[in-house]
Structures are given as structure tokens and as C-alpha cells.
Amino acid sequence: MEKVDILVNATFIHEKPTGLGVYTRELTETLIARGRGVKAIAPEFYCRENPQIPTIKAPNFIAPGKGFINNVSRIIWLQFKLSKILKKYGQIALFS
């Protein structure tokens, strides 16, 4: 497993990011440019569109703004699957 210093929660980035999504994208790209071991947890579409950013693929349904059922699914995924991902990488920082 490669060295990961910082794990970024980019699951809220959608196809047309604004505000926090733009900030997260810019922060992630800056940290990578400075040589930090960064990995983003991001929806599949983001991983395809940004192959230069090391990512852990998350399902597209967890992107925000897709209705009530998707919001509930997102919360469940973040509470259960994200915790398993964090355990896999051990002691790291998670931005969200």
C-alpha cells in the first residue's frame, strides 16, 4: 500500500462543484503538487475525470443533491463504509 498522509473526503463533489466542492478540489490538487501523500475518497465520475488525483472510488449515488433516498443512502455509506476505509489506512487525517 502506498504512503497516505492525508485522506480527503471528496464525496460531496458533484458534476458542477461549488463552494466546498471547489475548495476541496483545489486543496487536494495543491497538496498533491507539494508532494504530500494524498488520496481522495470521491464519486466514480470524479475519479474518471481526474485520473491525476489518487482516489478511492465511492459510488456515484453518494454525491449530494440527488433526492431524499440518495441522501439517506449517502449517510449510511458515510457512516459504515467510510469507517472501514479509515481503518484500512490507519492513523491519518480526514478532511470533510
Backbone as JSON, one array per atom type, in Angstrom:
{
  "sequence": "MEKVDILVNATFIHEKPTGLGVYTRELTETLIARGRGVKAIAPEFYCRENPQIPTIKAPNFIAPGKGFINNVSRIIWLQFKLSKILKKYGQIALFS",
  "N": [[0.85, -1.18, 0.0], [0.54, 2.2, -0.84], [2.09, 5.17, 0.58], [0.04, 7.16, 2.54], [-0.65, 10.25, 3.7], [-2.7, 12.02, 4.1], [-6.14, 11.75, 3.95], [-8.73, 12.68, 1.95], [-12.06, 13.65, 2.18], [-13.94, 13.68, -0.42], [-16.48, 13.23, -1.21], [-18.7, 14.82, -1.49], [-18.44, 16.26, -3.75], [-19.89, 17.17, -6.74], [-21.06, 16.93, -10.2], [-20.96, 19.62, -11.07], [-19.22, 21.33, -9.21], [-19.47, 23.58, -6.41], [-18.61, 26.13, -4.05], [-17.79, 24.45, -1.19], [-17.09, 22.1, -2.53], [-15.45, 23.03, -4.65], [-13.41, 24.19, -3.13], [-12.39, 21.9, -1.83], [-11.46, 20.41, -4.01], [-9.44, 22.14, -5.0], [-7.74, 22.31, -2.75], [-6.93, 19.62, -2.51], [-5.56, 19.23, -4.97], [-3.49, 21.08, -4.63], [-2.12, 20.06, -2.38], [-1.21, 17.65, -3.47], [0.48, 18.64, -5.47], [2.46, 19.67, -3.87], [3.72, 17.45, -3.03], [2.67, 15.82, -1.03], [1.4, 12.84, 0.5], [-1.47, 12.16, -0.62], [-4.84, 11.09, -0.79], [-7.98, 10.91, -2.29], [-11.33, 10.32, -1.34], [-13.77, 9.75, -3.47], [-16.62, 10.26, -5.69], [-17.31, 7.98, -8.43], [-17.42, 9.25, -11.01], [-15.82, 11.49, -10.64], [-13.33, 10.36, -10.21], [-12.82, 9.25, -12.72], [-12.73, 11.57, -14.3], [-10.57, 12.92, -13.26], [-7.9, 11.64, -13.39], [-5.3, 12.09, -12.5], [-5.36, 12.48, -9.81], [-4.9, 10.65, -6.94], [-7.24, 8.28, -5.94], [-9.89, 6.83, -3.97], [-12.46, 4.99, -5.01], [-15.81, 5.89, -4.71], [-19.31, 5.13, -4.71], [-21.39, 6.68, -7.23], [-23.91, 7.45, -6.3], [-23.63, 8.65, -3.86], [-23.05, 11.28, -4.17], [-24.01, 14.63, -3.47], [-27.34, 16.14, -3.52], [-29.21, 14.58, -4.94], [-31.76, 13.81, -4.29], [-34.08, 12.51, -1.74], [-33.88, 9.68, -1.1], [-31.32, 9.1, -2.08], [-29.85, 10.81, -0.4], [-30.25, 9.61, 2.11], [-29.06, 7.14, 1.59], [-26.48, 8.04, 1.15], [-25.75, 8.99, 3.71], [-25.78, 6.59, 5.17], [-23.77, 5.17, 3.78], [-21.54, 6.81, 4.29], [-21.36, 6.56, 7.08], [-20.88, 3.82, 7.53], [-19.32, 2.44, 5.45], [-17.25, 4.29, 4.98], [-15.98, 4.33, 7.47], [-14.77, 1.82, 7.47], [-12.92, 2.14, 5.42], [-11.27, 4.09, 6.57], [-10.2, 2.62, 8.72], [-8.66, 0.82, 7.3], [-6.56, 2.4, 6.32], [-5.43, 3.37, 8.62], [-3.95, 5.56, 11.06], [-4.66, 8.58, 10.07], [-5.3, 11.87, 8.72], [-8.51, 13.19, 8.05], [-10.18, 15.17, 5.91], [-13.23, 16.9, 5.71]],
  "CA": [[0.0, 0.0, 0.0], [1.33, 3.42, -0.9], [2.02, 6.03, 1.76], [-1.03, 8.16, 2.52], [-0.6, 11.12, 4.86], [-3.98, 12.72, 4.25], [-7.27, 11.2, 3.21], [-9.67, 13.78, 1.76], [-13.43, 13.27, 1.9], [-14.42, 14.46, -1.57], [-17.73, 12.59, -1.63], [-19.74, 15.81, -1.73], [-18.21, 16.93, -5.03], [-20.78, 16.68, -7.79], [-20.63, 17.25, -11.55], [-20.68, 21.05, -11.16], [-18.97, 21.7, -7.81], [-19.47, 24.96, -5.97], [-18.27, 26.32, -2.64], [-16.97, 23.46, -0.51], [-16.56, 21.18, -3.54], [-14.34, 23.71, -5.32], [-12.35, 24.32, -2.12], [-11.8, 20.58, -1.63], [-10.71, 20.07, -5.22], [-8.24, 22.97, -5.04], [-6.88, 21.88, -1.65], [-6.37, 18.32, -2.87], [-4.58, 19.42, -6.04], [-2.34, 21.8, -4.06], [-1.36, 19.13, -1.55], [-0.52, 16.72, -4.37], [1.56, 19.39, -6.12], [3.52, 19.86, -2.87], [4.35, 16.16, -2.75], [2.08, 15.13, 0.12], [0.73, 11.58, 0.19], [-2.89, 12.47, -0.52], [-5.78, 10.25, -1.52], [-9.34, 11.43, -2.14], [-12.47, 9.42, -1.45], [-14.59, 10.55, -4.37], [-17.53, 9.52, -6.57], [-16.67, 7.38, -9.61], [-17.27, 10.19, -12.12], [-14.69, 12.37, -10.32], [-12.13, 9.56, -10.41], [-12.61, 9.15, -14.17], [-12.42, 12.89, -14.86], [-9.35, 13.44, -12.64], [-7.02, 10.47, -13.16], [-4.05, 12.5, -11.87], [-5.56, 12.53, -8.37], [-5.09, 9.31, -6.37], [-8.57, 8.23, -5.33], [-10.63, 5.64, -3.59], [-13.75, 5.19, -5.67], [-17.06, 5.78, -3.97], [-20.39, 5.09, -5.69], [-21.93, 7.98, -7.64], [-25.14, 7.82, -5.58], [-23.37, 9.41, -2.64], [-22.9, 12.71, -4.48], [-25.16, 15.35, -2.91], [-28.34, 16.76, -4.38], [-29.88, 13.62, -5.82], [-33.03, 13.39, -3.72], [-34.16, 12.0, -0.38], [-33.35, 8.31, -0.99], [-29.87, 9.18, -2.23], [-29.28, 11.43, 0.8], [-30.23, 8.58, 3.16], [-28.01, 6.18, 1.19], [-25.19, 8.72, 1.37], [-25.46, 8.98, 5.15], [-25.46, 5.21, 5.54], [-22.46, 4.84, 3.21], [-20.52, 7.55, 5.03], [-21.25, 6.05, 8.44], [-20.41, 2.44, 7.62], [-18.24, 2.12, 4.52], [-16.14, 5.21, 5.21], [-15.24, 3.9, 8.66], [-13.93, 0.68, 7.07], [-11.81, 2.7, 4.64], [-10.37, 4.74, 7.53], [-9.48, 1.57, 9.45], [-7.67, 0.23, 6.38], [-5.42, 3.3, 6.19], [-4.86, 3.64, 9.94], [-3.92, 6.91, 11.63], [-4.49, 9.63, 9.06], [-6.24, 12.97, 8.81], [-9.6, 13.15, 7.08], [-10.86, 16.45, 5.73], [-14.57, 16.78, 5.14]],
  "C": [[0.9, 1.24, 0.0], [1.13, 4.27, 0.35], [0.92, 7.08, 1.57], [-0.95, 8.94, 3.82], [-1.97, 11.71, 5.17], [-5.02, 12.06, 3.36], [-8.34, 12.29, 3.16], [-11.06, 13.22, 1.43], [-13.95, 14.19, 0.79], [-15.75, 13.9, -2.08], [-18.83, 13.58, -1.93], [-19.51, 16.59, -3.03], [-19.16, 16.32, -6.06], [-20.31, 17.21, -9.13], [-20.27, 18.72, -11.75], [-20.43, 21.59, -9.75], [-18.99, 23.21, -7.58], [-18.97, 24.98, -4.54], [-17.31, 25.29, -2.09], [-16.36, 22.45, -1.49], [-15.37, 21.77, -4.27], [-13.16, 23.82, -4.37], [-11.62, 22.98, -1.94], [-10.95, 20.17, -2.82], [-9.39, 20.84, -5.25], [-7.24, 22.57, -3.95], [-6.18, 20.57, -1.99], [-5.29, 18.47, -3.93], [-3.32, 20.13, -5.53], [-1.48, 20.88, -3.21], [-0.59, 18.13, -2.39], [0.67, 17.41, -5.03], [2.74, 19.61, -5.16], [4.13, 18.55, -2.4], [3.81, 15.42, -1.54], [1.43, 13.83, -0.36], [-0.76, 11.75, 0.41], [-3.69, 11.47, -1.33], [-7.16, 10.8, -1.24], [-10.35, 10.29, -2.22], [-13.5, 10.2, -2.25], [-15.52, 9.67, -5.21], [-16.81, 9.06, -7.84], [-16.45, 8.37, -10.74], [-16.07, 11.1, -11.9], [-13.37, 11.63, -10.56], [-11.8, 9.44, -11.89], [-12.15, 10.48, -14.76], [-11.1, 13.46, -14.34], [-8.37, 12.31, -12.35], [-5.69, 10.82, -12.49], [-4.15, 12.54, -10.34], [-5.77, 11.11, -7.85], [-6.42, 9.26, -5.62], [-8.95, 6.84, -4.87], [-12.02, 5.87, -4.14], [-14.91, 4.94, -4.72], [-18.19, 5.76, -5.01], [-20.94, 6.48, -5.99], [-23.15, 8.4, -6.83], [-24.87, 8.62, -4.32], [-23.11, 10.88, -2.9], [-24.15, 13.44, -4.0], [-26.15, 15.82, -3.98], [-29.08, 15.83, -5.31], [-31.15, 13.07, -5.2], [-32.92, 12.73, -2.36], [-33.51, 10.62, -0.23], [-31.83, 8.32, -1.13], [-29.21, 9.82, -1.01], [-29.21, 10.44, 1.95], [-29.14, 7.56, 2.85], [-26.63, 6.75, 1.43], [-24.8, 8.68, 2.84], [-25.05, 7.59, 5.61], [-24.07, 4.83, 5.03], [-21.35, 5.53, 4.0], [-20.3, 6.99, 6.43], [-20.6, 4.67, 8.51], [-19.23, 2.13, 6.7], [-17.02, 3.02, 4.75], [-15.32, 4.8, 6.43], [-14.33, 2.71, 8.35], [-12.71, 1.16, 6.28], [-10.8, 3.34, 5.59], [-9.56, 3.71, 8.31], [-8.39, 0.95, 8.58], [-6.41, 1.08, 6.31], [-4.82, 3.72, 7.52], [-4.96, 5.08, 10.37], [-3.63, 7.96, 10.57], [-5.51, 10.72, 9.32], [-7.3, 12.82, 7.73], [-10.24, 14.51, 7.04], [-12.25, 16.16, 5.21], [-15.29, 18.09, 5.23]]
}
